[in-house]
Short mmCIF file of C-alpha atoms in Angstrom, two decimals:
data_model
loop_
_atom_site.label_atom_id
_atom_site.label_comp_id
_atom_site.label_asym_id
_atom_site.label_seq_id
_atom_site.Cartn_x
_atom_site.Cartn_y
_atom_site.Cartn_z
CA VAL A 1 -107.92 -38.39 -21.10
CA GLN A 2 -111.61 -38.00 -20.33
CA LEU A 3 -114.38 -36.17 -22.15
CA GLN A 4 -117.35 -35.01 -20.11
CA ALA A 5 -120.46 -34.04 -22.07
CA SER A 6 -123.38 -32.09 -20.66
CA GLY A 7 -126.35 -30.00 -21.70
CA GLY A 8 -128.81 -32.50 -23.10
CA GLY A 9 -132.46 -32.57 -22.15
CA LEU A 10 -136.06 -32.41 -23.28
CA VAL A 11 -137.17 -29.50 -25.43
CA GLN A 12 -140.13 -28.70 -27.64
CA ALA A 13 -139.78 -28.47 -31.40
CA GLY A 14 -138.40 -25.08 -32.36
CA GLY A 15 -136.49 -24.75 -29.12
CA SER A 16 -132.77 -24.59 -28.42
CA LEU A 17 -130.16 -26.46 -26.43
CA ARG A 18 -126.44 -26.00 -25.94
CA LEU A 19 -124.20 -28.99 -25.46
CA SER A 20 -120.76 -28.78 -23.89
CA CYS A 21 -117.92 -31.26 -23.80
CA ALA A 22 -114.77 -30.70 -21.78
CA ALA A 23 -111.59 -32.72 -22.24
CA SER A 24 -109.29 -33.28 -19.30
CA GLY A 25 -106.19 -35.29 -18.46
CA SER A 26 -102.84 -35.59 -20.16
CA ILE A 27 -103.31 -33.34 -23.18
CA PHE A 28 -100.58 -31.82 -25.29
CA SER A 29 -102.89 -30.67 -28.07
CA ILE A 30 -106.29 -31.35 -29.58
CA ASN A 31 -106.80 -31.23 -33.33
CA ALA A 32 -110.36 -32.01 -34.37
CA MET A 33 -113.30 -31.97 -31.97
CA SER A 34 -116.67 -33.21 -33.09
CA TRP A 35 -120.23 -34.06 -32.19
CA HIS A 36 -121.97 -37.24 -33.31
CA ARG A 37 -125.43 -38.58 -32.66
CA GLN A 38 -127.17 -41.90 -32.64
CA ALA A 39 -130.93 -42.25 -32.83
CA PRO A 40 -132.67 -45.50 -31.84
CA GLY A 41 -132.24 -48.12 -34.53
CA LYS A 42 -129.86 -45.97 -36.55
CA GLN A 43 -126.12 -45.79 -37.01
CA ARG A 44 -124.09 -43.12 -35.32
CA GLU A 45 -123.58 -40.13 -37.59
CA LEU A 46 -121.21 -37.19 -37.60
CA VAL A 47 -123.13 -33.98 -36.88
CA ALA A 48 -120.41 -31.33 -36.82
CA VAL A 49 -116.65 -31.06 -36.63
CA ILE A 50 -114.27 -28.21 -35.83
CA ILE A 51 -110.51 -28.34 -36.25
CA SER A 52 -107.94 -26.46 -34.20
CA GLY A 53 -107.78 -23.61 -36.70
CA GLY A 54 -111.52 -23.05 -36.43
CA SER A 55 -112.75 -24.52 -39.71
CA THR A 56 -116.08 -26.27 -39.36
CA ASN A 57 -118.23 -28.72 -41.25
CA TYR A 58 -121.79 -29.93 -40.71
CA VAL A 59 -124.07 -32.68 -41.87
CA ASP A 60 -126.60 -31.23 -44.30
CA SER A 61 -129.57 -31.84 -42.02
CA VAL A 62 -128.30 -29.40 -39.37
CA LYS A 63 -126.75 -26.67 -41.52
CA GLY A 64 -128.13 -23.28 -40.60
CA ARG A 65 -129.52 -24.57 -37.28
CA PHE A 66 -126.52 -25.91 -35.36
CA THR A 67 -123.24 -24.15 -34.60
CA ILE A 68 -120.12 -25.86 -33.33
CA SER A 69 -117.47 -23.86 -31.51
CA ARG A 70 -114.54 -24.49 -29.21
CA ASP A 71 -112.56 -22.86 -26.44
CA ASN A 72 -109.01 -24.09 -26.88
CA ALA A 73 -107.89 -22.68 -23.53
CA LYS A 74 -110.52 -24.83 -21.82
CA ASN A 75 -110.25 -27.84 -24.16
CA THR A 76 -113.99 -27.57 -24.57
CA VAL A 77 -116.27 -27.94 -27.57
CA TYR A 78 -119.83 -26.65 -27.76
CA LEU A 79 -122.82 -27.38 -29.96
CA GLN A 80 -125.49 -24.70 -30.10
CA MET A 81 -128.66 -26.28 -31.44
CA ASN A 82 -131.48 -24.00 -32.58
CA SER A 83 -134.78 -24.66 -34.32
CA LEU A 84 -134.72 -28.21 -33.03
CA LYS A 85 -136.86 -30.82 -34.74
CA PRO A 86 -138.17 -34.17 -33.48
CA GLU A 87 -135.79 -35.89 -35.89
CA ASP A 88 -132.87 -34.39 -33.95
CA THR A 89 -133.77 -36.69 -31.06
CA ALA A 90 -130.75 -38.87 -30.32
CA VAL A 91 -127.92 -39.51 -27.93
CA TYR A 92 -125.22 -36.98 -28.71
CA TYR A 93 -121.56 -37.91 -28.31
CA CYS A 94 -118.51 -35.70 -28.42
CA ALA A 95 -115.14 -36.84 -29.69
CA ALA A 96 -111.66 -35.36 -29.73
CA HIS A 97 -108.43 -36.20 -31.54
CA VAL A 98 -105.93 -35.81 -28.72
CA THR A 99 -102.15 -35.75 -28.79
CA GLU A 100 -101.02 -36.63 -25.28
CA VAL A 101 -97.28 -36.31 -25.84
CA ALA A 102 -95.54 -34.13 -28.42
CA GLY A 103 -94.49 -36.16 -31.44
CA LYS A 104 -96.71 -39.12 -30.61
CA PRO A 105 -99.72 -40.13 -32.74
CA SER A 106 -103.08 -38.72 -31.72
CA ARG A 107 -105.91 -40.86 -30.41
CA VAL A 108 -109.65 -40.43 -30.58
CA TYR A 109 -111.46 -40.17 -27.26
CA TRP A 110 -115.22 -40.24 -26.81
CA GLY A 111 -117.53 -38.67 -24.27
CA GLN A 112 -120.23 -40.64 -22.49
CA GLY A 113 -123.17 -39.33 -24.50
CA THR A 114 -125.99 -36.99 -23.55
CA GLN A 115 -129.65 -37.50 -24.47
CA VAL A 116 -131.44 -34.88 -26.54
CA THR A 117 -135.19 -35.34 -26.91
CA VAL A 118 -137.28 -33.01 -29.05
CA SER A 119 -141.02 -33.26 -28.65
CA SER A 120 -143.47 -32.30 -31.40
#
């Protein structure tokens, strides 16, 4: 199973970006999909998560600005980021809890990371 993230870049404060992350390979089902970020000198933090039924949760610092969504048919998760702030600057990683074979335990797979830089 591979996760391919895309959509990062450089944007001015107040701008928007949309990240995408597509899972491919031997996939029976995907439960939770999530976005995490790691800023220089800081620990990686969970930004947003969406489960297969569509329920979502966000870290307080992005509530009202970021929206996570998924396309189950495409095994893809998105992160729409609006009203970006310099403190959102980080490498963003996607993750997915994947069941490869029915009845087997799921595993967490990670994407390669995509850089988001917000200038003031």
